[in-house]
XYZ file of C-alpha atoms in Angstrom:
265
model
C -0.002 -0.049 0.083
C 1.431 3.444 -0.930
C 1.601 6.078 1.672
C -0.501 9.333 1.222
C 1.527 12.276 0.342
C 1.063 15.492 2.129
C 1.851 18.558 0.160
C 2.061 22.163 1.735
C -0.037 24.701 -0.095
C 2.332 27.526 1.188
C 5.152 26.002 -0.592
C 3.317 26.352 -3.976
C 2.122 29.872 -3.043
C 5.650 30.919 -2.153
C 6.753 29.623 -5.414
C 4.316 31.601 -7.335
C 5.222 34.730 -5.446
C 8.928 34.111 -6.091
C 8.289 33.641 -9.879
C 6.452 36.900 -10.044
C 8.991 39.038 -7.991
C 11.404 39.401 -11.025
C 8.449 40.411 -13.210
C 7.600 43.203 -10.762
C 11.160 44.398 -10.492
C 11.498 44.401 -14.085
C 8.561 46.393 -14.593
C 9.469 48.946 -11.967
C 12.846 49.243 -13.595
C 11.366 49.573 -17.008
C 9.186 52.414 -15.628
C 12.251 54.242 -13.949
C 14.322 54.004 -17.207
C 11.358 55.479 -19.262
C 10.882 58.325 -16.810
C 14.559 59.096 -17.100
C 14.564 58.874 -20.680
C 11.543 61.349 -21.029
C 13.326 63.575 -18.447
C 16.412 63.781 -20.497
C 15.044 63.735 -24.001
C 12.033 66.071 -23.268
C 12.414 67.936 -20.077
C 9.814 70.444 -21.180
C 7.223 67.831 -21.602
C 8.225 66.051 -18.384
C 7.798 69.341 -16.374
C 4.473 69.941 -18.122
C 3.196 66.522 -17.297
C 4.197 66.644 -13.544
C 3.454 70.335 -13.067
C -0.159 69.458 -11.842
C 1.182 67.064 -9.369
C 3.708 69.471 -8.125
C 1.210 72.213 -7.907
C -1.173 69.820 -6.011
C 1.585 69.035 -3.668
C 2.302 72.525 -3.130
C -1.162 73.602 -2.426
C -1.665 70.607 -0.107
C 1.401 71.708 1.815
C 0.491 75.289 1.942
C -3.068 74.388 3.134
C -1.612 72.118 5.840
C 0.808 74.773 6.739
C -2.138 77.535 6.878
C -4.193 75.320 9.071
C -1.384 74.779 11.747
C -0.678 78.481 11.320
C -4.219 79.523 12.120
C -4.464 77.255 15.058
C -1.107 78.610 16.404
C -2.411 82.262 15.899
C -5.890 81.663 17.229
C -4.024 79.956 20.402
C -1.548 82.624 20.695
C -4.454 85.314 20.554
C -6.627 83.421 23.218
C -3.478 83.329 25.549
C -3.083 87.063 24.823
C -6.676 87.811 25.727
C -6.473 85.711 28.828
C -3.476 87.522 29.989
C -4.743 90.826 29.208
C -7.869 90.150 31.183
C -5.808 88.720 34.138
C -3.513 91.831 34.079
C -6.577 94.037 34.010
C -8.069 92.203 37.198
C -4.636 92.381 38.968
C -4.408 96.054 38.178
C -7.903 96.848 39.693
C -7.089 94.747 42.651
C -3.839 96.563 43.325
C -5.539 99.921 42.822
C -8.076 98.833 45.477
C -5.494 97.530 47.917
C -3.442 100.915 47.434
C -6.433 102.938 48.010
C -7.240 100.945 51.132
C -3.698 101.164 52.465
C -3.563 104.879 51.886
C -7.096 105.376 53.672
C -5.857 103.349 56.453
C -2.403 105.039 56.717
C -4.341 108.424 56.762
C -6.659 107.329 59.387
C -4.145 105.476 61.663
C -0.971 107.074 60.862
C 2.296 105.191 60.264
C 2.694 104.023 63.942
C 2.926 100.216 64.346
C 0.980 100.300 67.673
C -2.588 98.874 67.522
C -5.249 101.421 66.898
C -6.911 102.691 70.042
C -10.385 101.683 69.011
C -12.483 99.648 66.465
C -11.624 100.564 62.940
C -14.691 100.221 60.611
C -15.551 100.816 57.092
C -18.253 103.287 56.308
C -20.739 101.267 54.315
C -23.224 104.170 53.773
C -22.923 107.921 53.938
C -24.898 110.959 52.669
C -26.816 111.190 50.409
C -27.450 107.423 50.626
C -27.655 107.612 54.416
C -29.553 110.247 55.936
C -27.607 113.584 56.089
C -25.075 113.850 58.935
C -25.444 109.962 59.475
C -23.056 107.205 58.849
C -23.570 103.523 58.612
C -20.504 101.345 59.440
C -19.817 97.532 59.231
C -18.840 97.028 62.990
C -21.448 96.641 65.814
C -21.938 95.418 69.278
C -20.375 92.042 68.437
C -17.310 93.823 67.420
C -16.949 96.156 70.537
C -19.013 98.957 69.260
C -21.262 100.588 72.021
C -23.863 103.263 71.888
C -22.481 106.573 72.926
C -19.101 105.891 71.920
C -17.197 108.671 70.115
C -16.248 108.278 66.392
C -13.135 109.685 64.860
C -12.019 110.339 61.128
C -8.492 110.961 59.852
C -5.917 112.292 62.077
C -8.297 111.633 65.117
C -10.821 114.242 63.928
C -13.942 114.113 65.979
C -17.010 113.208 63.831
C -20.028 112.456 66.355
C -21.277 109.434 68.547
C -22.660 106.022 67.985
C -26.527 106.506 68.338
C -27.588 102.811 67.374
C -25.805 99.403 67.153
C -26.830 96.008 65.756
C -24.626 93.003 66.014
C -22.375 93.876 63.175
C -23.508 97.410 62.119
C -23.785 100.780 63.723
C -25.184 104.098 63.242
C -23.297 107.358 63.863
C -24.872 110.806 64.374
C -22.405 113.462 63.277
C -21.888 116.509 65.592
C -22.962 118.480 62.448
C -26.503 116.928 62.535
C -29.005 119.963 62.746
C -29.632 120.991 66.253
C -26.998 119.099 67.861
C -25.056 121.268 70.507
C -21.559 120.647 71.280
C -19.308 122.575 73.706
C -15.945 123.766 72.423
C -13.564 126.823 71.815
C -11.902 128.771 69.063
C -8.653 130.288 68.305
C -5.207 130.479 70.241
C -7.177 132.543 73.015
C -9.398 129.378 73.661
C -12.592 131.508 73.154
C -15.475 129.230 74.664
C -18.420 128.768 72.325
C -21.292 126.275 71.543
C -21.213 124.637 68.255
C -24.784 124.044 66.715
C -24.959 121.574 63.880
C -26.253 123.183 60.823
C -26.386 120.142 58.510
C -24.162 118.700 55.734
C -21.263 118.711 57.989
C -21.225 122.404 58.763
C -21.684 124.331 62.204
C -22.749 127.593 63.471
C -21.644 129.135 66.749
C -22.297 132.599 68.373
C -19.641 134.724 70.235
C -19.451 138.167 71.585
C -18.095 140.764 69.047
C -15.147 141.682 71.264
C -14.115 138.102 71.645
C -11.397 138.494 68.923
C -12.126 135.676 66.809
C -11.065 135.536 63.125
C -11.593 133.893 59.893
C -9.099 130.925 59.671
C -9.016 130.287 63.469
C -9.251 126.706 64.507
C -12.257 125.314 66.428
C -11.848 122.579 68.936
C -14.089 120.438 71.087
C -13.220 118.655 74.416
C -12.220 115.006 74.419
C -8.886 113.434 74.766
C -7.498 117.009 75.105
C -8.340 119.545 72.592
C -9.599 117.823 69.574
C -9.797 119.967 66.318
C -12.970 119.875 64.515
C -12.857 122.559 61.911
C -12.102 126.229 61.085
C -13.915 129.321 60.997
C -14.652 130.390 57.309
C -16.878 133.313 57.819
C -18.036 135.825 60.469
C -21.560 137.324 60.149
C -22.133 140.539 62.063
C -25.408 142.364 62.716
C -24.959 146.068 63.871
C -27.849 145.635 66.192
C -26.466 142.625 67.925
C -23.642 142.391 70.490
C -22.680 138.956 69.112
C -21.419 137.600 65.779
C -22.364 134.346 64.188
C -19.455 132.039 62.999
C -19.651 129.729 60.141
C -17.419 126.721 60.671
C -16.372 124.135 58.078
C -15.320 120.731 59.466
C -12.048 119.197 58.691
C -13.794 115.813 57.932
C -16.016 115.814 54.841
C -18.858 113.532 55.687
C -19.438 112.770 51.952
C -16.014 111.092 51.354
C -15.515 109.348 54.619
C -14.294 105.711 54.126
C -12.809 104.713 57.498
C -13.540 105.620 61.099
C -12.236 104.704 64.352
C -14.766 104.148 67.050
C -13.647 104.482 70.801
C -13.788 101.418 72.919
C -15.772 102.035 75.895
C -15.195 98.840 77.726
């Protein structure tokens, strides 16, 4: 009995491929030779035939470059806009911090000792608040008590705390209409009674012979002599033995930002 033979199909396939390989190589070689002959014999025709191919490649390369260039410019512009927005925000924050530091320095001076009182921010002032009234952001829970004295820049007396809540307080200024405050004027310490005239102003009446003059400082009692304003005008009536003083305060209630409240405890 003869034995069955086992043939490997892959061997036949490999043989076919091996036989076809010289044909492919020969065809490729022939194509290269033809291209070289045409290139040497008729360079103009060769360039004419391949010009569309080169042009397509150039346009494709340019298009790809433009896409990447556009994306790069768009990314750079976005980064620029983000940096500009960040710079604007930082500039605004720096301006706010600088103004805050200047206000506090003006209020407290340059000393490093703790402030003798509660430093509060004015959250409402005239004309938002009633005239000659300030609303601050510190209250009873922060150490602010009714009746405590309130001071502005340089220790200028402003008024007293009239009402408090847990974290806010209301200050009535000495300039409120009808409020009377004892004080004196000039280097001769001429005693007088200041009467609030509203909008931060005061009036006072003294004898004609008292010797006060425009420009004299006006003080009230407190921690020593506390300057509150200056005499800006003197009104005299020939039929009256006294004159009326117009007094302008040192602190403008319409521009107050920070105040210090005296601790009463």
